XYZ file of C-alpha atoms in Angstrom:
740
model
C 0.000 0.000 0.000
C 1.323 3.409 -0.993
C 2.190 5.962 1.622
C -0.659 8.378 2.351
C -0.045 12.130 2.159
C 0.287 13.774 5.526
C -2.573 15.794 6.935
C -0.502 18.951 6.416
C -0.154 18.206 2.707
C -3.848 17.387 2.400
C -4.669 20.623 4.163
C -2.486 22.689 1.846
C -4.324 21.182 -1.116
C -7.678 22.126 0.398
C -6.545 25.703 0.843
C -5.058 25.860 -2.643
C -8.341 24.629 -4.134
C -10.170 27.863 -3.256
C -10.748 29.098 -6.783
C -9.756 32.667 -7.430
C -8.824 33.411 -3.834
C -5.363 34.163 -2.530
C -5.465 32.173 0.688
C -2.702 32.169 3.231
C -2.176 29.071 5.306
C -4.476 29.141 8.336
C -3.163 30.062 11.733
C -3.075 26.505 12.945
C -2.655 25.762 16.600
C 0.757 24.310 17.348
C 0.520 20.559 17.864
C 2.567 20.875 21.036
C -0.157 23.090 22.464
C -2.887 20.704 21.362
C -2.062 17.325 22.892
C -5.621 16.060 22.373
C -5.639 14.479 18.872
C -9.436 14.268 18.899
C -9.808 18.020 19.279
C -7.074 18.727 16.764
C -8.884 16.563 14.256
C -12.177 18.319 15.021
C -10.587 21.709 14.321
C -9.154 20.386 11.093
C -12.555 19.018 10.076
C -14.181 22.378 10.717
C -11.532 24.208 8.717
C -11.938 21.768 5.844
C -15.690 22.331 5.971
C -15.368 26.111 6.022
C -12.816 26.090 3.204
C -15.173 24.085 1.008
C -18.084 26.377 1.843
C -16.048 29.450 0.951
C -15.151 27.912 -2.380
C -18.811 27.168 -3.087
C -19.950 30.648 -2.140
C -17.296 32.397 -4.199
C -18.196 30.245 -7.206
C -21.941 30.897 -6.914
C -23.729 32.848 -9.631
C -24.490 36.318 -8.207
C -25.394 38.148 -11.396
C -28.882 38.759 -10.014
C -27.438 40.853 -7.168
C -26.870 44.581 -7.441
C -23.325 45.931 -7.689
C -23.549 47.176 -4.103
C -24.807 43.842 -2.800
C -22.106 41.937 -4.657
C -19.507 44.150 -3.028
C -21.070 43.512 0.379
C -21.032 39.784 -0.321
C -17.338 39.930 -1.204
C -16.618 41.709 2.085
C -18.669 39.126 3.984
C -16.749 36.279 2.388
C -13.462 37.976 3.178
C -14.560 38.193 6.799
C -15.630 34.556 6.720
C -12.222 33.641 5.329
C -10.487 35.444 8.186
C -12.753 33.679 10.660
C -12.012 30.131 9.596
C -8.323 30.583 8.871
C -7.940 32.060 12.356
C -9.285 28.766 13.770
C -10.586 30.428 16.933
C -13.685 28.253 16.975
C -16.092 27.763 19.814
C -15.506 24.833 22.127
C -17.551 23.057 24.767
C -17.521 19.923 26.858
C -21.236 20.255 27.627
C -22.210 17.721 24.945
C -19.319 15.252 24.733
C -19.197 13.330 21.494
C -21.943 15.374 19.817
C -21.871 18.081 17.155
C -23.923 20.914 18.646
C -24.178 24.494 17.365
C -23.311 27.290 19.790
C -24.073 30.792 18.559
C -21.550 32.043 21.121
C -19.660 29.762 23.516
C -18.944 30.369 27.195
C -15.647 32.083 26.339
C -17.331 34.498 23.935
C -16.168 32.805 20.739
C -18.712 33.137 17.949
C -19.885 30.621 15.408
C -19.299 31.640 11.796
C -22.832 32.963 11.282
C -22.820 34.920 14.553
C -19.418 36.357 13.644
C -20.786 37.649 10.338
C -23.874 39.156 11.957
C -21.876 40.913 14.665
C -19.193 42.131 12.271
C -21.809 43.577 9.920
C -23.660 45.584 12.499
C -26.092 43.223 14.195
C -24.613 42.625 17.672
C -28.014 43.064 19.288
C -29.485 40.331 17.140
C -26.620 38.022 18.071
C -27.135 38.714 21.767
C -30.852 38.098 21.425
C -30.252 34.685 19.826
C -27.754 33.782 22.550
C -30.239 34.695 25.266
C -33.160 32.975 23.575
C -31.620 29.829 22.070
C -27.852 29.652 21.934
C -27.986 26.232 20.226
C -30.213 27.403 17.383
C -29.728 26.070 13.893
C -30.092 28.574 11.087
C -33.338 26.813 10.171
C -34.680 27.810 13.606
C -33.966 31.443 12.773
C -35.294 31.357 9.218
C -38.700 32.631 10.290
C -37.190 35.785 11.804
C -37.302 38.427 9.084
C -34.497 40.346 10.782
C -32.107 37.445 10.221
C -33.054 37.154 6.566
C -32.746 40.897 6.071
C -29.340 41.028 7.753
C -28.067 38.193 5.583
C -29.517 39.809 2.467
C -27.575 42.986 3.184
C -24.439 40.835 3.085
C -25.554 39.272 -0.212
C -26.173 35.916 1.458
C -29.268 33.715 1.569
C -30.604 31.820 4.559
C -29.684 28.548 2.808
C -26.102 29.778 2.391
C -25.987 30.676 6.071
C -27.226 27.169 6.884
C -24.351 25.829 4.807
C -21.850 28.057 6.633
C -22.961 27.115 10.133
C -20.799 24.569 11.917
C -20.841 23.174 15.453
C -18.422 23.939 18.248
C -15.520 21.548 18.312
C -15.589 18.685 20.749
C -14.655 15.042 20.701
C -15.885 13.409 17.479
C -19.260 11.663 17.800
C -18.766 8.258 19.338
C -19.002 5.154 17.189
C -20.507 2.120 18.846
C -19.842 -1.452 17.826
C -21.379 -0.747 14.406
C -19.186 2.278 13.740
C -15.869 2.484 11.967
C -13.634 5.491 11.612
C -13.106 6.622 8.037
C -9.310 6.549 8.321
C -9.439 2.903 9.388
C -11.864 2.195 6.594
C -9.649 3.765 3.970
C -6.662 1.818 5.277
C -8.612 -1.372 4.729
C -9.784 -0.297 1.284
C -6.620 0.984 -0.358
C -5.651 -2.205 -2.121
C -8.927 -4.127 -1.948
C -10.112 -5.362 -5.305
C -12.304 -8.330 -4.362
C -15.363 -7.752 -2.182
C -15.859 -9.234 1.200
C -19.032 -11.252 1.329
C -21.261 -10.357 4.249
C -24.363 -12.506 3.996
C -23.127 -14.100 0.773
C -21.755 -17.374 -0.500
C -19.877 -18.289 -3.622
C -21.822 -19.982 -6.394
C -20.513 -22.319 -9.055
C -19.170 -19.368 -11.027
C -16.947 -18.259 -8.190
C -18.975 -15.147 -7.474
C -20.775 -14.027 -4.381
C -24.528 -14.213 -4.098
C -26.821 -13.633 -1.146
C -27.229 -16.604 1.136
C -30.947 -16.422 0.547
C -33.036 -14.202 -1.646
C -36.435 -12.735 -1.062
C -38.761 -11.830 -3.847
C -36.468 -9.057 -4.954
C -33.171 -10.827 -4.591
C -32.725 -9.055 -1.271
C -30.225 -10.547 1.146
C -31.893 -12.110 4.120
C -28.672 -12.475 6.066
C -29.533 -10.516 9.174
C -28.431 -6.925 9.355
C -28.924 -6.278 13.031
C -26.478 -4.718 15.450
C -23.060 -6.232 15.689
C -23.032 -8.592 12.720
C -20.405 -6.600 10.845
C -22.560 -5.915 7.807
C -23.319 -2.363 8.857
C -19.861 -1.618 10.180
C -18.938 0.297 7.049
C -17.600 -2.682 5.120
C -16.829 -2.358 1.417
C -20.022 -4.031 0.225
C -22.546 -2.107 2.329
C -23.744 -0.195 -0.720
C -25.014 -3.331 -2.397
C -27.008 -4.235 0.716
C -28.744 -0.869 0.405
C -29.489 -1.575 -3.245
C -30.861 -5.061 -2.623
C -33.145 -3.740 0.089
C -34.320 -0.744 -1.934
C -34.358 -1.808 -5.557
C -38.103 -2.529 -5.617
C -38.526 1.196 -5.187
C -36.599 1.807 -8.410
C -37.578 -1.052 -10.694
C -40.144 -0.003 -13.319
C -43.627 -1.246 -12.448
C -46.297 -1.344 -15.128
C -49.872 -1.828 -14.035
C -51.682 -4.658 -15.795
C -53.338 -3.412 -18.973
C -55.845 -6.000 -20.160
C -57.410 -6.277 -23.574
C -61.183 -6.568 -23.517
C -63.768 -6.544 -26.277
C -66.684 -4.133 -25.881
C -70.226 -5.407 -26.254
C -73.631 -3.762 -26.360
C -72.411 -0.186 -26.362
C -70.140 -0.853 -23.376
C -67.327 1.670 -22.941
C -63.720 0.443 -23.312
C -62.993 1.490 -19.721
C -65.899 -0.542 -18.377
C -64.971 -3.506 -20.534
C -61.408 -3.467 -19.204
C -62.634 -3.193 -15.620
C -64.873 -6.201 -16.198
C -62.032 -8.252 -17.668
C -59.719 -7.272 -14.823
C -62.316 -8.347 -12.269
C -62.745 -11.630 -14.096
C -59.014 -12.221 -13.773
C -59.172 -11.371 -10.069
C -62.054 -13.784 -9.531
C -60.132 -16.512 -11.297
C -57.000 -15.744 -9.285
C -58.980 -15.703 -6.038
C -60.222 -19.232 -6.669
C -56.653 -20.315 -7.450
C -55.342 -18.814 -4.228
C -58.069 -20.374 -2.120
C -57.327 -23.759 -3.665
C -53.671 -23.415 -2.667
C -54.350 -22.510 0.959
C -54.482 -26.228 1.766
C -51.234 -27.081 -0.033
C -48.828 -29.310 1.871
C -45.935 -26.871 1.467
C -45.950 -23.875 3.848
C -44.225 -21.688 1.245
C -47.139 -22.200 -1.110
C -49.722 -21.512 1.589
C -47.911 -18.336 2.626
C -47.690 -17.068 -0.970
C -51.341 -17.955 -1.602
C -52.393 -16.066 1.526
C -50.447 -12.947 0.526
C -51.861 -12.890 -2.993
C -55.383 -13.687 -1.822
C -55.284 -10.603 0.360
C -54.096 -8.535 -2.582
C -56.796 -9.576 -5.033
C -59.675 -10.990 -2.989
C -60.952 -8.006 -1.046
C -63.889 -8.644 1.285
C -64.475 -12.155 0.012
C -60.988 -13.222 1.090
C -61.379 -12.338 4.768
C -63.207 -15.439 6.065
C -60.730 -17.822 4.437
C -57.716 -15.843 5.600
C -59.024 -15.921 9.167
C -58.797 -19.716 9.134
C -55.081 -19.443 8.339
C -54.498 -17.815 11.702
C -54.595 -21.389 13.012
C -52.097 -22.753 10.472
C -49.374 -24.929 12.063
C -46.604 -22.721 10.590
C -45.802 -19.315 12.145
C -44.726 -18.000 8.751
C -48.151 -18.695 7.288
C -49.967 -17.113 10.226
C -47.880 -13.939 9.989
C -48.537 -13.761 6.249
C -52.254 -14.181 6.902
C -52.178 -11.154 9.212
C -50.509 -9.027 6.558
C -52.882 -10.354 3.900
C -55.885 -9.384 6.018
C -54.558 -5.844 5.950
C -54.138 -5.987 2.175
C -57.854 -6.699 1.747
C -58.711 -3.259 3.104
C -61.850 -4.830 4.551
C -63.618 -3.338 7.574
C -64.073 -6.845 9.001
C -60.366 -7.520 8.612
C -59.502 -4.223 10.287
C -61.727 -5.070 13.259
C -59.958 -8.398 13.754
C -56.513 -6.865 13.282
C -57.223 -4.199 15.889
C -58.051 -6.930 18.355
C -54.836 -8.768 17.458
C -52.914 -5.514 17.937
C -54.453 -5.092 21.385
C -54.611 -8.670 22.644
C -52.686 -10.899 20.232
C -55.778 -12.742 18.949
C -58.569 -11.810 16.509
C -61.383 -12.100 19.066
C -61.491 -11.670 22.819
C -58.348 -12.079 24.891
C -55.849 -14.901 25.173
C -52.506 -15.635 26.796
C -51.434 -17.325 23.567
C -51.138 -14.858 20.672
C -51.566 -15.869 17.044
C -47.783 -15.647 16.578
C -44.943 -14.461 18.833
C -44.981 -11.097 17.020
C -48.686 -10.966 16.243
C -49.327 -7.583 17.869
C -46.660 -5.560 16.028
C -47.309 -7.404 12.754
C -51.024 -6.584 13.076
C -50.209 -2.879 13.534
C -48.184 -2.918 10.302
C -51.036 -4.795 8.624
C -53.401 -2.001 9.681
C -51.151 0.447 7.832
C -51.439 -1.765 4.747
C -55.225 -1.715 5.197
C -55.185 2.071 4.960
C -53.109 1.753 1.795
C -55.690 -0.671 0.434
C -58.530 1.777 0.857
C -59.771 1.531 4.432
C -60.917 5.080 5.061
C -60.746 5.432 8.832
C -57.648 6.899 10.513
C -56.437 4.144 12.838
C -53.744 6.296 14.434
C -55.740 7.102 17.594
C -56.300 3.405 18.364
C -52.645 2.575 17.756
C -51.492 5.502 19.890
C -53.733 4.164 22.661
C -52.270 0.665 22.311
C -48.784 2.130 22.496
C -49.666 4.204 25.548
C -51.024 1.160 27.396
C -48.129 -1.139 26.433
C -46.150 -2.947 29.085
C -42.456 -2.119 29.210
C -41.526 -5.485 27.677
C -43.778 -4.821 24.654
C -42.990 -1.148 24.130
C -40.039 -1.603 21.785
C -41.833 -3.867 19.299
C -45.142 -2.003 19.433
C -43.454 1.374 19.103
C -41.447 0.135 16.141
C -44.597 -1.148 14.440
C -46.403 2.123 15.170
C -43.619 3.989 13.353
C -43.920 1.640 10.374
C -47.687 2.131 10.382
C -47.151 5.896 10.366
C -44.942 5.629 7.290
C -47.713 3.789 5.444
C -50.623 5.807 6.832
C -49.515 9.119 8.377
C -51.623 10.062 11.374
C -51.583 13.215 13.468
C -52.490 11.059 16.466
C -49.175 9.209 16.203
C -46.944 12.260 15.694
C -46.606 13.130 19.372
C -46.020 9.519 20.460
C -43.319 8.953 17.832
C -41.614 12.269 18.540
C -41.495 11.278 22.201
C -40.060 7.872 21.293
C -37.419 9.503 19.088
C -36.229 11.551 22.078
C -36.473 8.749 24.670
C -32.929 7.878 25.700
C -34.171 4.773 27.497
C -35.670 3.328 24.309
C -33.677 0.875 22.218
C -31.971 1.897 18.962
C -34.444 0.013 16.769
C -37.429 1.885 18.182
C -35.710 5.262 18.164
C -34.437 4.704 14.623
C -37.892 3.812 13.331
C -39.451 6.759 15.188
C -36.893 9.150 13.693
C -37.433 7.726 10.208
C -41.202 8.132 10.525
C -40.768 11.897 10.997
C -39.177 12.504 7.605
C -42.424 13.468 5.876
C -42.921 16.397 8.247
C -42.181 19.980 7.295
C -42.221 21.840 10.612
C -39.298 23.588 12.271
C -39.440 21.606 15.519
C -39.117 18.264 13.732
C -36.340 19.616 11.525
C -34.453 20.680 14.624
C -34.881 17.246 16.225
C -33.543 15.545 13.104
C -30.583 17.926 12.869
C -29.723 17.428 16.530
C -29.890 13.665 16.057
C -27.718 13.883 12.950
C -24.949 15.366 15.101
C -25.535 13.147 18.122
C -23.416 10.491 19.762
C -25.278 7.358 18.645
C -24.235 6.205 15.197
C -27.455 4.277 14.594
C -29.544 7.360 15.278
C -27.300 9.481 13.064
C -27.960 7.013 10.256
C -31.706 7.148 10.893
C -31.671 10.953 10.839
C -29.607 10.911 7.653
C -32.173 8.842 5.751
C -35.128 10.664 7.292
C -33.856 14.063 6.189
C -33.809 12.867 2.599
C -37.600 13.132 2.580
C -37.915 16.325 4.617
C -39.564 19.226 2.819
C -37.236 22.191 3.307
C -34.631 23.875 1.130
C -32.478 24.242 4.255
C -31.953 20.476 4.514
C -29.447 20.002 1.690
C -26.929 22.489 3.176
C -27.106 20.676 6.520
C -26.630 17.287 4.853
C -23.524 18.565 3.067
C -22.046 19.852 6.307
C -22.907 16.640 8.136
C -21.185 14.647 5.393
C -18.019 16.731 5.724
C -17.874 16.351 9.505
C -19.045 12.732 9.741
C -16.386 10.021 9.886
C -18.418 6.809 9.937
C -18.605 5.418 6.375
C -22.125 3.972 6.246
C -23.594 7.154 7.706
C -21.723 9.166 5.076
C -23.056 6.899 2.341
C -26.621 7.382 3.521
C -26.064 11.150 3.661
C -25.046 11.131 0.003
C -28.228 9.291 -0.975
C -30.359 11.757 0.980
C -28.588 14.640 -0.730
C -29.507 13.141 -4.080
C -33.110 12.840 -2.969
C -33.193 16.434 -1.769
C -31.603 17.804 -4.920
C -31.204 21.542 -5.373
C -28.901 23.900 -7.226
C -25.762 23.155 -5.198
C -26.061 19.373 -4.909
C -24.778 18.370 -8.392
C -21.479 20.184 -7.890
C -21.124 18.689 -4.417
C -21.635 15.148 -5.718
C -19.334 15.851 -8.652
C -16.606 16.774 -6.190
C -17.140 13.565 -4.236
C -16.884 11.532 -7.429
C -13.630 13.153 -8.452
C -11.882 14.099 -5.206
C -13.831 12.364 -2.461
C -12.774 9.361 -0.411
C -12.242 6.370 -2.666
C -13.997 4.102 -0.210
C -17.167 6.153 -0.608
C -17.110 6.419 -4.400
C -19.727 3.652 -4.857
C -22.158 5.641 -2.726
C -21.305 8.860 -4.572
C -21.837 7.102 -7.890
C -25.250 5.724 -6.926
C -26.245 9.096 -5.480
C -25.275 10.733 -8.769
C -27.463 8.234 -10.620
C -30.413 9.048 -8.388
C -29.926 12.779 -8.904
C -29.471 12.539 -12.681
C -32.659 10.467 -12.915
C -34.632 13.528 -11.794
C -32.426 16.360 -13.034
C -30.975 15.094 -16.342
C -27.640 16.725 -15.438
C -25.413 15.843 -18.417
C -22.141 16.632 -16.631
C -22.946 14.410 -13.694
C -24.183 11.640 -15.997
C -20.829 11.633 -17.761
C -19.032 11.619 -14.422
C -20.701 8.329 -13.484
C -18.854 6.622 -16.304
C -15.550 8.313 -15.485
C -15.465 7.840 -11.699
C -12.539 5.796 -10.445
C -13.911 2.787 -8.589
C -12.309 -0.305 -7.158
C -12.915 -3.369 -9.310
C -15.160 -4.805 -6.610
C -17.369 -1.710 -6.768
C -17.987 -1.752 -10.514
C -21.542 -2.898 -9.927
C -22.289 0.472 -8.353
C -21.458 2.139 -11.667
C -23.838 -0.160 -13.530
C -26.630 0.574 -11.044
C -26.001 4.320 -11.323
C -26.146 4.190 -15.121
C -29.488 2.453 -14.896
C -30.868 4.852 -12.317
C -29.762 7.742 -14.518
C -31.573 6.120 -17.471
C -28.470 6.716 -19.547
C -29.332 5.393 -23.012
C -25.750 5.996 -24.111
C -24.634 3.408 -21.536
C -26.494 0.467 -23.125
C -23.448 -0.674 -25.095
C -21.234 -0.469 -21.999
C -23.749 -2.415 -19.924
C -24.134 -5.054 -22.615
C -20.377 -5.609 -22.577
C -20.406 -5.792 -18.786
C -23.203 -8.354 -18.901
C -21.097 -10.651 -21.041
C -17.748 -9.941 -19.395
C -15.839 -11.932 -16.790
C -16.896 -9.891 -13.805
C -18.484 -11.447 -10.743
C -22.030 -12.755 -11.148
C -23.354 -9.905 -9.051
C -21.688 -7.284 -11.228
C -23.062 -8.897 -14.355
C -26.485 -9.225 -12.761
C -26.474 -5.527 -11.950
C -25.668 -4.762 -15.577
C -28.767 -6.739 -16.558
C -30.934 -4.886 -14.063
C -29.654 -1.551 -15.301
C -30.576 -2.434 -18.871
C -34.130 -2.926 -17.641
C -34.024 0.427 -15.837
C -33.009 2.109 -19.105
C -35.352 0.107 -21.312
C -35.744 0.314 -25.067
C -35.312 -2.056 -27.992
C -31.528 -2.171 -27.814
C -31.570 -3.094 -24.134
C -34.112 -5.859 -24.808
C -32.026 -7.190 -27.684
C -28.897 -7.417 -25.540
C -30.801 -9.154 -22.736
C -32.261 -11.740 -25.120
C -28.818 -12.426 -26.578
C -27.344 -13.000 -23.135
C -30.249 -15.128 -21.927
C -29.774 -17.557 -24.803
C -26.161 -18.340 -23.877
C -25.866 -17.621 -20.148
C -24.613 -20.503 -17.989
C -24.848 -18.960 -14.526
C -28.311 -19.468 -13.037
C -27.800 -16.375 -10.878
C -27.134 -14.130 -13.869
C -29.759 -15.847 -16.017
C -32.433 -15.215 -13.397
C -31.529 -11.515 -13.345
C -31.648 -11.399 -17.144
C -35.063 -13.074 -17.093
C -36.268 -10.629 -14.460
C -35.038 -7.736 -16.582
C -36.810 -9.057 -19.671
C -39.977 -9.451 -17.636
C -39.694 -5.864 -16.391
C -39.675 -4.638 -19.977
C -43.122 -6.213 -20.361
C -42.880 -7.405 -23.970
C -45.438 -10.167 -24.584
C -43.073 -11.849 -27.046
C -40.740 -12.668 -24.146
C -43.383 -14.284 -21.922
C -42.541 -17.873 -22.812
C -38.814 -17.314 -22.267
C -39.338 -15.752 -18.853
C -41.850 -18.354 -17.652
C -39.577 -21.198 -18.756
C -36.777 -19.671 -16.694
C -39.046 -19.344 -13.669
C -39.988 -23.009 -13.860
C -36.517 -24.320 -14.687
C -34.274 -22.548 -12.155
C -33.724 -24.819 -9.186
C -33.384 -22.069 -6.589
C -36.349 -20.686 -4.605
C -34.776 -17.262 -4.161
C -34.010 -16.833 -7.846
C -37.474 -18.070 -8.776
C -39.044 -15.540 -6.413
C -36.896 -12.781 -7.847
C -37.894 -13.689 -11.407
C -41.537 -13.695 -10.318
C -41.236 -10.114 -9.087
C -40.065 -9.067 -12.536
C -43.080 -10.772 -14.093
C -45.397 -9.105 -11.620
C -43.904 -5.691 -12.322
C -43.981 -6.208 -16.103
C -47.777 -5.827 -16.363
C -48.148 -8.293 -19.217
C -51.539 -9.949 -19.766
C -49.947 -12.848 -21.618
C -47.636 -13.376 -18.629
C -50.670 -13.435 -16.327
C -52.348 -16.088 -18.439
C -49.133 -18.123 -18.445
C -48.817 -17.818 -14.672
C -52.383 -19.030 -14.160
C -51.564 -22.059 -16.304
C -48.398 -22.672 -14.322
C -50.342 -22.476 -11.062
C -52.836 -25.063 -12.343
C -50.159 -27.468 -13.595
C -49.673 -30.457 -11.298
C -45.953 -30.837 -11.961
C -44.963 -27.294 -10.909
C -42.491 -27.509 -8.014
C -43.508 -26.000 -4.660
C -40.892 -23.231 -4.932
C -41.936 -22.326 -8.472
C -45.575 -22.545 -7.455
C -45.063 -20.135 -4.551
C -43.229 -17.707 -6.853
C -45.983 -18.016 -9.450
C -48.714 -17.197 -6.946
C -46.725 -14.211 -5.758
C -46.356 -12.880 -9.313
C -50.099 -13.260 -9.916
C -50.789 -11.276 -6.771
C -48.456 -8.463 -7.817
C -50.029 -8.257 -11.263
C -53.566 -8.052 -9.891
C -52.883 -6.003 -6.760
C -55.506 -3.297 -6.303
C -53.122 -0.829 -4.624
C -51.173 1.813 -6.493
C -48.120 1.541 -4.216
C -46.602 -1.491 -2.529
C -46.057 -1.297 1.208
C -42.626 -2.804 1.764
C -40.707 -0.557 -0.648
C -42.299 2.393 1.104
C -41.073 1.137 4.477
C -37.547 0.509 3.213
C -37.224 3.823 1.382
C -35.936 5.723 4.417
C -34.577 3.045 6.701
C -31.366 2.617 8.626
C -31.077 -1.031 7.659
C -28.196 -1.631 10.069
C -30.548 -1.946 13.040
C -33.637 -3.971 12.178
C -35.205 -6.437 14.646
C -35.622 -9.917 13.235
C -39.400 -9.666 13.087
C -39.110 -6.507 10.968
C -36.626 -8.157 8.646
C -39.064 -10.989 7.993
C -41.606 -8.408 6.821
C -39.282 -7.489 4.005
C -39.313 -11.065 2.753
C -42.815 -10.227 1.520
C -43.491 -8.231 -1.664
C -46.737 -6.721 -0.327
């Protein structure tokens, strides 16, 4: 491994990178006077942050400002430059291990924003903030017109001030057993070319595949605390993708062909044909509820709930006495998917007492109560009109201490599916409860991301700078969904000051979700100059951003980014997310190359994300000659996602022939998302055939359910969209084995 440049050299490069600014070396504190390496590193991190912010602000387009305001802005930036190069930052031991803003510290040292306000004639305003809320974020002050006016006189916006603001220096936030310092991570990564394989095994092609796949190919190797998967290892990015890809795969709703008769409108004719398919599927599902194989019964239950509506409830209730826990849990979720009032009544009783009627010391399943609360969220998705939040808040309030963690976690998941004002206060309280476990607090924090109020934004920002790494991750993903233009600046700053790799990766994804004028340049910098270990995350984030922004420069950067060989799959995913039609040739070559099966599989998936005739042609060519069952299943899934009826036979043959339940389930998801009527007819035939294997039969029933599902949005992708996957209780992880 090559020798790393010293911190002094790195620092000189940071300073030199300030475009168009003659910058003297900062007045650094002598190392002999700073024996605490943690504090010295914190000061260096703050200076690096401020240097980057100054570069951004000086490069910003200010043509819309008057000549006088531009001159004031230049003076403000000169003052800011003097502030951060002087390195006389606030300090405090009041919040050890946390990044907390102090407008002015106990020794009178100002934060960067307070320094600007005082220097430009607003000392009274600074004093007022100190007296009222010395730990205020800029977002807390955004509603005060005086702050906005003062910044405007300096030629700065509130968002730019939010970007400037940094915390006082203290010990870096603590990393628990799931945390890893970035320096250690980079040391591990410098010469790594082959991936480690958390939750994976080698197949016959010598590549790594998940130990078990769910319907999406998701890894089911547990990702709870302490298993090493979430410790910032090189392959963490692919775990995120496997858990979240359902949210990004194209889903076409079933479009049936129906002949009109007797003056019937085409819309009514189609609705009639679709209902006929659902009736036929319902009878198929009911027939399979007595199958000898529990996998088949579980899949039949899930799909029956999707398509059967009210008429499915009575039969699903009988499955609550099935000998297999897996089937009983699926029946609970399926009852929610019906959206039926009768099902909701029974599920509420399960949520309260563990059984559908009355009370019992023996619940339907060990996790019946929390699973029922999630199922009630699915019921709201499926059309049940009543807000169930008040009942769930009551259940949570009455919970015994031993049940509070699981019930609180399920309440947060319910809130993500069916937001309820009644749950807001309970979940906010859980997010702040230091006695609660990390799983509950993480889920509570994640459930607050759809808010848009200042108090919630403050809570999320405080958590993002807190001591607990799991909660920082939860806040990072939650802020991706938060509706405020002041979020992106805070995410950038958090990324610069954060040292734990997985948290930084999640911050990049949330930045891409937030978007905004300054985010493309920030991601571009990470792709070109950022930590090599985090390039896969930067690449995927760029793909997500380009998908919505069509930024040509950033799209080109995805192809140019320097990645370790083991991270090439991240490039293929990013190209697909960006819908880069120019990348089809590159992806086709990758699909047929000698990379690992996972890398080649990701190339296939990305071709489906891009779509088009050329992508389909390349997938068909590869399918005809592919030897690896793992890659072939991904190719078949990709063909199914494109939804061309001419490919139905090829895809169904693959589903039936692959001797791997996980790969069959994954292929079935592609068929379900493809929206092809001919595929539906083929699946119904496959379900009726006596020689269909149990694994293929279960996958077939699942695909039928997806095709005929009455809901616009699936539940599980919604729950995974903003989730710190490094701390998931086992019962929650089993939920994500279901494609509901």
